[in-house]
Amino acid sequence: MASYEDVIERIDYLVGERPGTVIVAFLLVTALLTAGFGNISTESGTSQFTSGSPAQEALNDVDRVFGQSFSEDTASTQLIQRDQNVLAKPALLRMLRAERELQERPSLRVQSTSSVADTVARILDPQATTVEAKIDAVEGATPAEIDAAVAQAADSPGFASSLSDDFNAQAASASATVAVVTHQIPGAGGSSAGTSGGSSPVTTVQQRVGTVLERSGIRGMTVFGSGILSAEFANVIVDSLLIVVPAAALLILLFLVFSYRDPLDLFLGVVSLVMAIVWTFGFMGIAGIPFSQMLIAVPPLLLAVGIDFGIHAVNRYREERAEGYGVVESMEIATDQLLVAFFIVTGTTVLGFLANLTSSLGPIRDFGIVAAIGITFTVFIFGVFLPAAKVYTDLWRERHDIPQFGTEPLGGEGSLLGKVLPYPVLIAKKAPYAFLLVMVLTTTVAAGYGTGVDTSFNQEDFLPPEDTPAWLDDLPEPFAPHEYHVTGTLNYLEEHFTSVGGSSVTMYVRGPLRQDYALESIHHAAYDPPNSFITKENSRYADTNGIIGVIRTYANQNSEFAALVARNDIDDDGIPDDNLGTVYDRLLESPYQDQARQYLSRDMRGTKVVFSAESGASQAEVVDDAEVVEDRYRLQATATGQPVVFEDITSSILDSALTSLAVALALTALFLVLCYWLFEGRPTLGLVNLFPIVLTVAFIAASMRYLGISLNALTATILSISIGLGVDYSAHIVHRFGDEYGTRDLYDAIDVAVRGTGGSLTGSMLTTVTGIGVLVLAITPILGQFGAVTGLSIFLSYLMSVVVTPSAMAVWGHAVERFEAA
C-alpha cells in the first residue's frame, strides 16, 4: 500500500513533469460534468424542511381524510377583497361577479367557490345554488334584508373568520374579506401544491386568476395562494443569485488582483474557481439534488475556500522562487508542504459539513453533502490543477522571456503585515500562560452567554422583506429583481384577520363518533381555553370550526333537522347526545354535506376541530396550549397544523445544531490527532490546532445572541461549519510550525510559522469574508443572516488563529521539552 509520501511524490511528478497532461485531464472532467447542469431543479420555501416530519405527516393525514377540497387534484386560491364595507350590496355583488368571471374561464378549472357573499346570498334565497341565482338574490334584496342576512350568517361556521377583525354583525360591516376558489388541477398535490418552488400548474392558474380579474375591471381584490407563494420563493432564489454571485465575483476579483498581482496568475486563479463551481453544480445535477435557498450559500463558500487554497499555493511557491529555486523545484517544495496542509484543512472542513448529516432535516443534509463534495473538488483543483497550470505557464514565460509581476510573497518582513505579525509571537514569548488563561476565562463567559441564543423557523425567513432596499430598484437588467407582494399580503392578513393572519391548530380526533358522548366530549374540550386560543364573543368556549358548528348552522336553516337535533339533545345545549349516526346521515344528505365532509371522515371515526389562535401569540405559546387542549379530549386527539409543524422543525433545528457541533468537534479532534501523528509524529499538535477554533465557536454563539440573530434553518449549520472552515487558519500555522520545529528552536519555529503563513491567511481571510459576506445583499433575510454570521465566523477564526495559536504552540512546546528532558 502506497504511503502518503508516495502519493505526494506522484503528484509532484505529474505537476512538474506532465503539467500539460494534468491540465487537459481536468478540462475534460469539467466538460463532462457540465452535462449535469440540465438536470438541476429548484426547491424553495418551508415545505422542503417540513416534508417527512412526524408533525407534517399528521397534518397530511388530516388533509387527506377530510373533504374533497384536500384531494390530490385540487388547489385553492384566496381572493382578498378590501373595501369601505365588503358586506354592503355593491361589494357583495363585486365578489359574486368575480366568482362568475372565474367560473366562466375553462382554463382556470374552477371546481367551487366559497365566500361571505355566497353565504349571504343563500340566506336571502335558499334556492340560489348557482352564481347567477346568487347575484339575482343580492341584486333584488334591500339593504335592510342584506343586513338581516349578515346578522343571521354571523353564527355560521367560518363566516366571521373570513372577515377582518373590524367585523360588526349588528352594523353588518367589515373592511376586508377572504374568499376561496377551489381549482380541479390534475397533479396539483393538494392545497399546498407548489410551495416547494418552481413553476407549477397551480402557479400558472393563480396568476391567470389575477389577469382575468384585472381584464374584467374588477378592482379591490388581491389574489393569493400557494402557487403565487411558490413563484416568489423561486424568484427569490434567482434574484439572490443574480445579485450575490456577481457582487462576490467583483469583490473577490479585487482581492485576487491584490493577492496575485500578476495577470496570468489571476487568470489561472479565476479559471480554477469557475472549475470548482462547475464541478459542484454538475455533481448536483447528476445526483439529482435540487437547488434550494440554502444552497445559494455554497458558491460563495467554494469561492472563499478556493481563494484560500490558491493564495497559499501561489504564495508558498513564490517564497521558494525568492530563495532562488527553479520553477519545478519551487513547486515541488511548495506542494510537498501544502498538500499535507490542504489534506488536513479539507478533512476538517468536510467533516464539519458532513456533521450536518446528523440533522433530521433534508435540506440541511443536502447542504452538508453538496458543500462537502464541493470542498473536495476544490482541493483537487487547487492542489493539483492550479500548481500544474502555474508550472506550465511559468515555464512558457521563461522560454519566451515574458516577465512576471508581484513575485514577492505576502507578509514579507518589509510589508505592513510583516510588522504586525510578530506581536502575537512576542506574547507567546513573554506571557503565554497568562494570556491563555485570560482567553479561556473570557471564552467561558461568552459560551455561557451564547447558550441563550434563540431558535426559530418561520415562513418569513425565506421571503423578501415587505419593503426591499431602494438600491435594488436602480439595478439594471438582468440584475433587477422581480416585484414581490407576498410578504405584504401575509402581513396584511396577520394585522387584519385574527384567524387568517394568526395561526390555527387542528385537533385530529379519532374514535367511535356514533357513541352518545362523542360530540359532548368534543364540545367540553373547548371550554375555558388557554390564553393563546381565541374565545367566542360573550362565551367561555374557544372559537372553533368543526362538525358541531355545521350541525348548528343547518339546524338554524332547516326546521325538520332542528327537530331531530332537539329530540336527541338531552341537556338542551344544541348538541345531540343520542342517535348521532342518524344525525350525521341527515346532515350528509343536506345542502351542507360538503361542509360536513370537511370535518367528518367517511367512516365516521374521525373528525377535526380547528382552533383559532391569537395573531400576537408566539408559535411556542400556541403549541404549548395545543398540548393542554389535546389532553382534555376523551377520545384520542392529535394536535397538528402549521404552528405545530413549525415548532417541531424549530426543535429539530436546535437538536441539529447541537448534534452537528458535537459530531464535528469529536471527528475533527480525532482526525487532527491522527493527521499530526501520521505527518509529524506529534499527535498532540492536533489539539493545539483545534484549540483556537473551540474558542471561536463560543464567541460566535455569543455574537449571534448579542446581534439578535436566531439559530434558523441555515444559521443552525454555522457552528459545525465554523469548526470546518476555522481549522483552515490554525492548520496552516500549526503544520508550518511542525515542519520548522524539527530544525529550529521553539520561538524561531513559531516566528517563521506565523510570518510565513500570516500574510496568506490575511489575504484569504479578506477574500473569504468578502466572498461570503456578500450574502448580506441577498433578498431573503435568512441568507443575509447566514452571510453575516459566516463572515464573522471566518474573521474570528482568523483572529484566534493568528493571536492565540502562537501562545498555544509555546505552551505545547514547553510541555514537550519538559517531557523529553525527563
PDB file of N, CA and C in Angstrom, residues 2-75:
ATOM      1  N   ALA A   2       0.588   2.167  -0.880  1.00  0.00           N
ATOM      2  CA  ALA A   2       1.411   3.366  -1.012  1.00  0.00           C
ATOM      3  C   ALA A   2       1.244   4.267   0.197  1.00  0.00           C
ATOM      4  N   SER A   3       2.384   4.837   0.659  1.00  0.00           N
ATOM      5  CA  SER A   3       2.330   5.784   1.768  1.00  0.00           C
ATOM      6  C   SER A   3       1.938   7.155   1.239  1.00  0.00           C
ATOM      7  N   TYR A   4       1.684   8.079   2.173  1.00  0.00           N
ATOM      8  CA  TYR A   4       1.295   9.412   1.719  1.00  0.00           C
ATOM      9  C   TYR A   4       2.456  10.097   1.006  1.00  0.00           C
ATOM     10  N   GLU A   5       3.726   9.711   1.390  1.00  0.00           N
ATOM     11  CA  GLU A   5       4.874  10.295   0.683  1.00  0.00           C
ATOM     12  C   GLU A   5       4.887   9.868  -0.781  1.00  0.00           C
ATOM     13  N   ASP A   6       4.483   8.599  -1.043  1.00  0.00           N
ATOM     14  CA  ASP A   6       4.435   8.122  -2.427  1.00  0.00           C
ATOM     15  C   ASP A   6       3.372   8.871  -3.230  1.00  0.00           C
ATOM     16  N   VAL A   7       2.224   9.136  -2.580  1.00  0.00           N
ATOM     17  CA  VAL A   7       1.157   9.862  -3.261  1.00  0.00           C
ATOM     18  C   VAL A   7       1.619  11.268  -3.614  1.00  0.00           C
ATOM     19  N   ILE A   8       2.265  11.936  -2.644  1.00  0.00           N
ATOM     20  CA  ILE A   8       2.748  13.301  -2.893  1.00  0.00           C
ATOM     21  C   ILE A   8       3.821  13.294  -3.976  1.00  0.00           C
ATOM     22  N   GLU A   9       4.690  12.282  -3.954  1.00  0.00           N
ATOM     23  CA  GLU A   9       5.742  12.194  -4.975  1.00  0.00           C
ATOM     24  C   GLU A   9       5.136  12.016  -6.361  1.00  0.00           C
ATOM     25  N   ARG A  10       4.064  11.215  -6.449  1.00  0.00           N
ATOM     26  CA  ARG A  10       3.408  11.018  -7.732  1.00  0.00           C
ATOM     27  C   ARG A  10       2.769  12.314  -8.232  1.00  0.00           C
ATOM     28  N   ILE A  11       2.157  13.053  -7.312  1.00  0.00           N
ATOM     29  CA  ILE A  11       1.569  14.335  -7.689  1.00  0.00           C
ATOM     30  C   ILE A  11       2.656  15.309  -8.121  1.00  0.00           C
ATOM     31  N   ASP A  12       3.794  15.306  -7.385  1.00  0.00           N
ATOM     32  CA  ASP A  12       4.919  16.175  -7.768  1.00  0.00           C
ATOM     33  C   ASP A  12       5.375  15.877  -9.195  1.00  0.00           C
ATOM     34  N   TYR A  13       5.422  14.583  -9.532  1.00  0.00           N
ATOM     35  CA  TYR A  13       5.838  14.195 -10.883  1.00  0.00           C
ATOM     36  C   TYR A  13       4.862  14.711 -11.928  1.00  0.00           C
ATOM     37  N   LEU A  14       3.575  14.521 -11.692  1.00  0.00           N
ATOM     38  CA  LEU A  14       2.565  14.954 -12.657  1.00  0.00           C
ATOM     39  C   LEU A  14       2.566  16.470 -12.806  1.00  0.00           C
ATOM     40  N   VAL A  15       2.662  17.182 -11.671  1.00  0.00           N
ATOM     41  CA  VAL A  15       2.643  18.646 -11.707  1.00  0.00           C
ATOM     42  C   VAL A  15       3.902  19.195 -12.358  1.00  0.00           C
ATOM     43  N   GLY A  16       5.060  18.612 -12.029  1.00  0.00           N
ATOM     44  CA  GLY A  16       6.320  19.160 -12.519  1.00  0.00           C
ATOM     45  C   GLY A  16       6.721  18.676 -13.889  1.00  0.00           C
ATOM     46  N   GLU A  17       6.450  17.397 -14.199  1.00  0.00           N
ATOM     47  CA  GLU A  17       6.923  16.813 -15.450  1.00  0.00           C
ATOM     48  C   GLU A  17       5.833  16.668 -16.506  1.00  0.00           C
ATOM     49  N   ARG A  18       4.562  16.567 -16.091  1.00  0.00           N
ATOM     50  CA  ARG A  18       3.463  16.384 -17.056  1.00  0.00           C
ATOM     51  C   ARG A  18       2.344  17.406 -16.826  1.00  0.00           C
ATOM     52  N   PRO A  19       2.685  18.679 -16.704  1.00  0.00           N
ATOM     53  CA  PRO A  19       1.637  19.671 -16.399  1.00  0.00           C
ATOM     54  C   PRO A  19       0.586  19.773 -17.497  1.00  0.00           C
ATOM     55  N   GLY A  20       0.974  19.646 -18.759  1.00  0.00           N
ATOM     56  CA  GLY A  20       0.008  19.734 -19.851  1.00  0.00           C
ATOM     57  C   GLY A  20      -1.022  18.623 -19.782  1.00  0.00           C
ATOM     58  N   THR A  21      -0.580  17.422 -19.459  1.00  0.00           N
ATOM     59  CA  THR A  21      -1.500  16.284 -19.340  1.00  0.00           C
ATOM     60  C   THR A  21      -2.510  16.528 -18.217  1.00  0.00           C
ATOM     61  N   VAL A  22      -2.014  17.057 -17.098  1.00  0.00           N
ATOM     62  CA  VAL A  22      -2.902  17.353 -15.966  1.00  0.00           C
ATOM     63  C   VAL A  22      -3.958  18.375 -16.376  1.00  0.00           C
ATOM     64  N   ILE A  23      -3.538  19.416 -17.071  1.00  0.00           N
ATOM     65  CA  ILE A  23      -4.477  20.474 -17.487  1.00  0.00           C
ATOM     66  C   ILE A  23      -5.559  19.900 -18.387  1.00  0.00           C
ATOM     67  N   VAL A  24      -5.156  19.119 -19.384  1.00  0.00           N
ATOM     68  CA  VAL A  24      -6.126  18.524 -20.317  1.00  0.00           C
ATOM     69  C   VAL A  24      -7.096  17.609 -19.582  1.00  0.00           C
ATOM     70  N   ALA A  25      -6.598  16.796 -18.653  1.00  0.00           N
ATOM     71  CA  ALA A  25      -7.455  15.866 -17.907  1.00  0.00           C
ATOM     72  C   ALA A  25      -8.513  16.616 -17.096  1.00  0.00           C
ATOM     73  N   PHE A  26      -8.118  17.677 -16.442  1.00  0.00           N
ATOM     74  CA  PHE A  26      -9.066  18.450 -15.635  1.00  0.00           C
ATOM     75  C   PHE A  26     -10.092  19.165 -16.503  1.00  0.00           C
ATOM     76  N   LEU A  27      -9.648  19.655 -17.659  1.00  0.00           N
ATOM     77  CA  LEU A  27     -10.601  20.318 -18.554  1.00  0.00           C
ATOM     78  C   LEU A  27     -11.612  19.324 -19.118  1.00  0.00           C
ATOM     79  N   LEU A  28     -11.182  18.088 -19.394  1.00  0.00           N
ATOM     80  CA  LEU A  28     -12.106  17.063 -19.888  1.00  0.00           C
ATOM     81  C   LEU A  28     -13.149  16.709 -18.828  1.00  0.00           C
ATOM     82  N   VAL A  29     -12.715  16.561 -17.577  1.00  0.00           N
ATOM     83  CA  VAL A  29     -13.657  16.277 -16.490  1.00  0.00           C
ATOM     84  C   VAL A  29     -14.665  17.427 -16.351  1.00  0.00           C
ATOM     85  N   THR A  30     -14.174  18.650 -16.484  1.00  0.00           N
ATOM     86  CA  THR A  30     -15.060  19.815 -16.408  1.00  0.00           C
ATOM     87  C   THR A  30     -16.120  19.758 -17.500  1.00  0.00           C
ATOM     88  N   ALA A  31     -15.703  19.424 -18.716  1.00  0.00           N
ATOM     89  CA  ALA A  31     -16.648  19.339 -19.825  1.00  0.00           C
ATOM     90  C   ALA A  31     -17.686  18.248 -19.582  1.00  0.00           C
ATOM     91  N   LEU A  32     -17.253  17.117 -19.037  1.00  0.00           N
ATOM     92  CA  LEU A  32     -18.189  16.020 -18.761  1.00  0.00           C
ATOM     93  C   LEU A  32     -19.208  16.406 -17.686  1.00  0.00           C
ATOM     94  N   LEU A  33     -18.772  17.097 -16.647  1.00  0.00           N
ATOM     95  CA  LEU A  33     -19.673  17.448 -15.550  1.00  0.00           C
ATOM     96  C   LEU A  33     -20.669  18.536 -15.925  1.00  0.00           C
ATOM     97  N   THR A  34     -20.362  19.297 -16.973  1.00  0.00           N
ATOM     98  CA  THR A  34     -21.336  20.311 -17.396  1.00  0.00           C
ATOM     99  C   THR A  34     -22.641  19.663 -17.867  1.00  0.00           C
ATOM    100  N   ALA A  35     -22.600  18.355 -18.200  1.00  0.00           N
ATOM    101  CA  ALA A  35     -23.812  17.661 -18.629  1.00  0.00           C
ATOM    102  C   ALA A  35     -24.859  17.629 -17.520  1.00  0.00           C
ATOM    103  N   GLY A  36     -24.409  17.718 -16.254  1.00  0.00           N
ATOM    104  CA  GLY A  36     -25.345  17.675 -15.131  1.00  0.00           C
ATOM    105  C   GLY A  36     -26.146  18.943 -14.959  1.00  0.00           C
ATOM    106  N   PHE A  37     -25.739  20.039 -15.620  1.00  0.00           N
ATOM    107  CA  PHE A  37     -26.447  21.311 -15.444  1.00  0.00           C
ATOM    108  C   PHE A  37     -27.901  21.228 -15.887  1.00  0.00           C
ATOM    109  N   GLY A  38     -28.152  20.448 -16.940  1.00  0.00           N
ATOM    110  CA  GLY A  38     -29.508  20.355 -17.453  1.00  0.00           C
ATOM    111  C   GLY A  38     -30.478  19.649 -16.526  1.00  0.00           C
ATOM    112  N   ASN A  39     -29.944  18.932 -15.522  1.00  0.00           N
ATOM    113  CA  ASN A  39     -30.809  18.177 -14.606  1.00  0.00           C
ATOM    114  C   ASN A  39     -31.071  18.902 -13.293  1.00  0.00           C
ATOM    115  N   ILE A  40     -30.542  20.108 -13.145  1.00  0.00           N
ATOM    116  CA  ILE A  40     -30.703  20.816 -11.872  1.00  0.00           C
ATOM    117  C   ILE A  40     -32.115  21.386 -11.776  1.00  0.00           C
ATOM    118  N   SER A  41     -32.800  21.044 -10.693  1.00  0.00           N
ATOM    119  CA  SER A  41     -34.133  21.587 -10.419  1.00  0.00           C
ATOM    120  C   SER A  41     -34.035  22.504  -9.210  1.00  0.00           C
ATOM    121  N   THR A  42     -35.127  23.212  -8.914  1.00  0.00           N
ATOM    122  CA  THR A  42     -35.123  24.117  -7.764  1.00  0.00           C
ATOM    123  C   THR A  42     -36.150  23.662  -6.743  1.00  0.00           C
ATOM    124  N   GLU A  43     -35.882  24.011  -5.497  1.00  0.00           N
ATOM    125  CA  GLU A  43     -36.789  23.705  -4.398  1.00  0.00           C
ATOM    126  C   GLU A  43     -36.666  24.852  -3.402  1.00  0.00           C
ATOM    127  N   SER A  44     -37.804  25.351  -2.909  1.00  0.00           N
ATOM    128  CA  SER A  44     -37.742  26.506  -2.016  1.00  0.00           C
ATOM    129  C   SER A  44     -38.908  26.502  -1.060  1.00  0.00           C
ATOM    130  N   GLY A  45     -38.867  27.464  -0.136  1.00  0.00           N
ATOM    131  CA  GLY A  45     -39.958  27.591   0.820  1.00  0.00           C
ATOM    132  C   GLY A  45     -39.812  26.661   2.008  1.00  0.00           C
ATOM    133  N   THR A  46     -40.843  26.643   2.826  1.00  0.00           N
ATOM    134  CA  THR A  46     -40.784  25.868   4.068  1.00  0.00           C
ATOM    135  C   THR A  46     -41.070  24.404   3.863  1.00  0.00           C
ATOM    136  N   SER A  47     -41.759  24.046   2.758  1.00  0.00           N
ATOM    137  CA  SER A  47     -42.156  22.652   2.574  1.00  0.00           C
ATOM    138  C   SER A  47     -40.950  21.738   2.441  1.00  0.00           C
ATOM    139  N   GLN A  48     -39.808  22.254   1.961  1.00  0.00           N
ATOM    140  CA  GLN A  48     -38.621  21.423   1.840  1.00  0.00           C
ATOM    141  C   GLN A  48     -38.115  20.963   3.210  1.00  0.00           C
ATOM    142  N   PHE A  49     -38.414  21.724   4.260  1.00  0.00           N
ATOM    143  CA  PHE A  49     -37.994  21.352   5.608  1.00  0.00           C
ATOM    144  C   PHE A  49     -39.041  20.502   6.316  1.00  0.00           C
ATOM    145  N   THR A  50     -40.312  20.787   6.067  1.00  0.00           N
ATOM    146  CA  THR A  50     -41.373  20.097   6.799  1.00  0.00           C
ATOM    147  C   THR A  50     -41.656  18.718   6.236  1.00  0.00           C
ATOM    148  N   SER A  51     -41.330  18.489   4.964  1.00  0.00           N
ATOM    149  CA  SER A  51     -41.618  17.199   4.347  1.00  0.00           C
ATOM    150  C   SER A  51     -40.935  16.070   5.119  1.00  0.00           C
ATOM    151  N   GLY A  52     -41.737  15.087   5.499  1.00  0.00           N
ATOM    152  CA  GLY A  52     -41.195  13.927   6.207  1.00  0.00           C
ATOM    153  C   GLY A  52     -41.217  14.025   7.708  1.00  0.00           C
ATOM    154  N   SER A  53     -41.475  15.216   8.263  1.00  0.00           N
ATOM    155  CA  SER A  53     -41.504  15.339   9.722  1.00  0.00           C
ATOM    156  C   SER A  53     -42.791  14.704  10.254  1.00  0.00           C
ATOM    157  N   PRO A  54     -42.766  14.110  11.449  1.00  0.00           N
ATOM    158  CA  PRO A  54     -43.973  13.474  12.002  1.00  0.00           C
ATOM    159  C   PRO A  54     -45.156  14.428  12.088  1.00  0.00           C
ATOM    160  N   ALA A  55     -44.898  15.683  12.488  1.00  0.00           N
ATOM    161  CA  ALA A  55     -45.990  16.655  12.600  1.00  0.00           C
ATOM    162  C   ALA A  55     -46.600  16.946  11.236  1.00  0.00           C
ATOM    163  N   GLN A  56     -45.761  17.050  10.199  1.00  0.00           N
ATOM    164  CA  GLN A  56     -46.272  17.302   8.856  1.00  0.00           C
ATOM    165  C   GLN A  56     -47.039  16.093   8.338  1.00  0.00           C
ATOM    166  N   GLU A  57     -46.562  14.898   8.640  1.00  0.00           N
ATOM    167  CA  GLU A  57     -47.272  13.696   8.218  1.00  0.00           C
ATOM    168  C   GLU A  57     -48.654  13.634   8.852  1.00  0.00           C
ATOM    169  N   ALA A  58     -48.748  14.041  10.120  1.00  0.00           N
ATOM    170  CA  ALA A  58     -50.057  14.069  10.788  1.00  0.00           C
ATOM    171  C   ALA A  58     -50.984  15.065  10.099  1.00  0.00           C
ATOM    172  N   LEU A  59     -50.438  16.231   9.722  1.00  0.00           N
ATOM    173  CA  LEU A  59     -51.245  17.237   9.030  1.00  0.00           C
ATOM    174  C   LEU A  59     -51.667  16.731   7.656  1.00  0.00           C
ATOM    175  N   ASN A  60     -50.779  16.019   6.983  1.00  0.00           N
ATOM    176  CA  ASN A  60     -51.128  15.440   5.686  1.00  0.00           C
ATOM    177  C   ASN A  60     -52.259  14.423   5.828  1.00  0.00           C
ATOM    178  N   ASP A  61     -52.216  13.652   6.915  1.00  0.00           N
ATOM    179  CA  ASP A  61     -53.293  12.684   7.168  1.00  0.00           C
ATOM    180  C   ASP A  61     -54.631  13.397   7.303  1.00  0.00           C
ATOM    181  N   VAL A  62     -54.634  14.513   8.032  1.00  0.00           N
ATOM    182  CA  VAL A  62     -55.868  15.281   8.205  1.00  0.00           C
ATOM    183  C   VAL A  62     -56.360  15.796   6.858  1.00  0.00           C
ATOM    184  N   ASP A  63     -55.452  16.357   6.062  1.00  0.00           N
ATOM    185  CA  ASP A  63     -55.840  16.895   4.759  1.00  0.00           C
ATOM    186  C   ASP A  63     -56.359  15.794   3.835  1.00  0.00           C
ATOM    187  N   ARG A  64     -55.795  14.605   3.968  1.00  0.00           N
ATOM    188  CA  ARG A  64     -56.200  13.509   3.095  1.00  0.00           C
ATOM    189  C   ARG A  64     -57.571  12.947   3.487  1.00  0.00           C
ATOM    190  N   VAL A  65     -57.870  12.936   4.781  1.00  0.00           N
ATOM    191  CA  VAL A  65     -59.093  12.301   5.277  1.00  0.00           C
ATOM    192  C   VAL A  65     -60.317  13.177   5.090  1.00  0.00           C
ATOM    193  N   PHE A  66     -60.149  14.505   5.284  1.00  0.00           N
ATOM    194  CA  PHE A  66     -61.337  15.360   5.366  1.00  0.00           C
ATOM    195  C   PHE A  66     -61.568  16.176   4.116  1.00  0.00           C
ATOM    196  N   GLY A  67     -62.599  15.821   3.404  1.00  0.00           N
ATOM    197  CA  GLY A  67     -63.126  16.678   2.352  1.00  0.00           C
ATOM    198  C   GLY A  67     -62.419  16.580   1.033  1.00  0.00           C
ATOM    199  N   GLN A  68     -63.178  16.759  -0.028  1.00  0.00           N
ATOM    200  CA  GLN A  68     -62.663  16.711  -1.387  1.00  0.00           C
ATOM    201  C   GLN A  68     -61.711  17.858  -1.673  1.00  0.00           C
ATOM    202  N   SER A  69     -61.879  18.951  -0.929  1.00  0.00           N
ATOM    203  CA  SER A  69     -61.027  20.118  -1.179  1.00  0.00           C
ATOM    204  C   SER A  69     -59.584  19.860  -0.839  1.00  0.00           C
ATOM    205  N   PHE A  70     -59.338  18.736  -0.178  1.00  0.00           N
ATOM    206  CA  PHE A  70     -57.956  18.412   0.167  1.00  0.00           C
ATOM    207  C   PHE A  70     -57.428  17.261  -0.678  1.00  0.00           C
ATOM    208  N   SER A  71     -58.094  16.952  -1.766  1.00  0.00           N
ATOM    209  CA  SER A  71     -57.667  15.822  -2.577  1.00  0.00           C
ATOM    210  C   SER A  71     -56.387  16.154  -3.311  1.00  0.00           C
ATOM    211  N   GLU A  72     -55.822  15.117  -3.930  1.00  0.00           N
ATOM    212  CA  GLU A  72     -54.537  15.273  -4.594  1.00  0.00           C
ATOM    213  C   GLU A  72     -54.637  16.130  -5.858  1.00  0.00           C
ATOM    214  N   ASP A  73     -55.879  16.325  -6.376  1.00  0.00           N
ATOM    215  CA  ASP A  73     -56.035  17.026  -7.643  1.00  0.00           C
ATOM    216  C   ASP A  73     -56.671  18.396  -7.500  1.00  0.00           C
ATOM    217  N   THR A  74     -56.615  18.979  -6.329  1.00  0.00           N
ATOM    218  CA  THR A  74     -57.193  20.301  -6.140  1.00  0.00           C
ATOM    219  C   THR A  74     -56.197  21.256  -5.513  1.00  0.00           C
ATOM    220  N   ALA A  75     -56.436  22.524  -5.746  1.00  0.00           N
ATOM    221  CA  ALA A  75     -55.657  23.586  -5.098  1.00  0.00           C
ATOM    222  C   ALA A  75     -56.589  24.775  -4.921  1.00  0.00           C
TER     223      ALA A  75
END
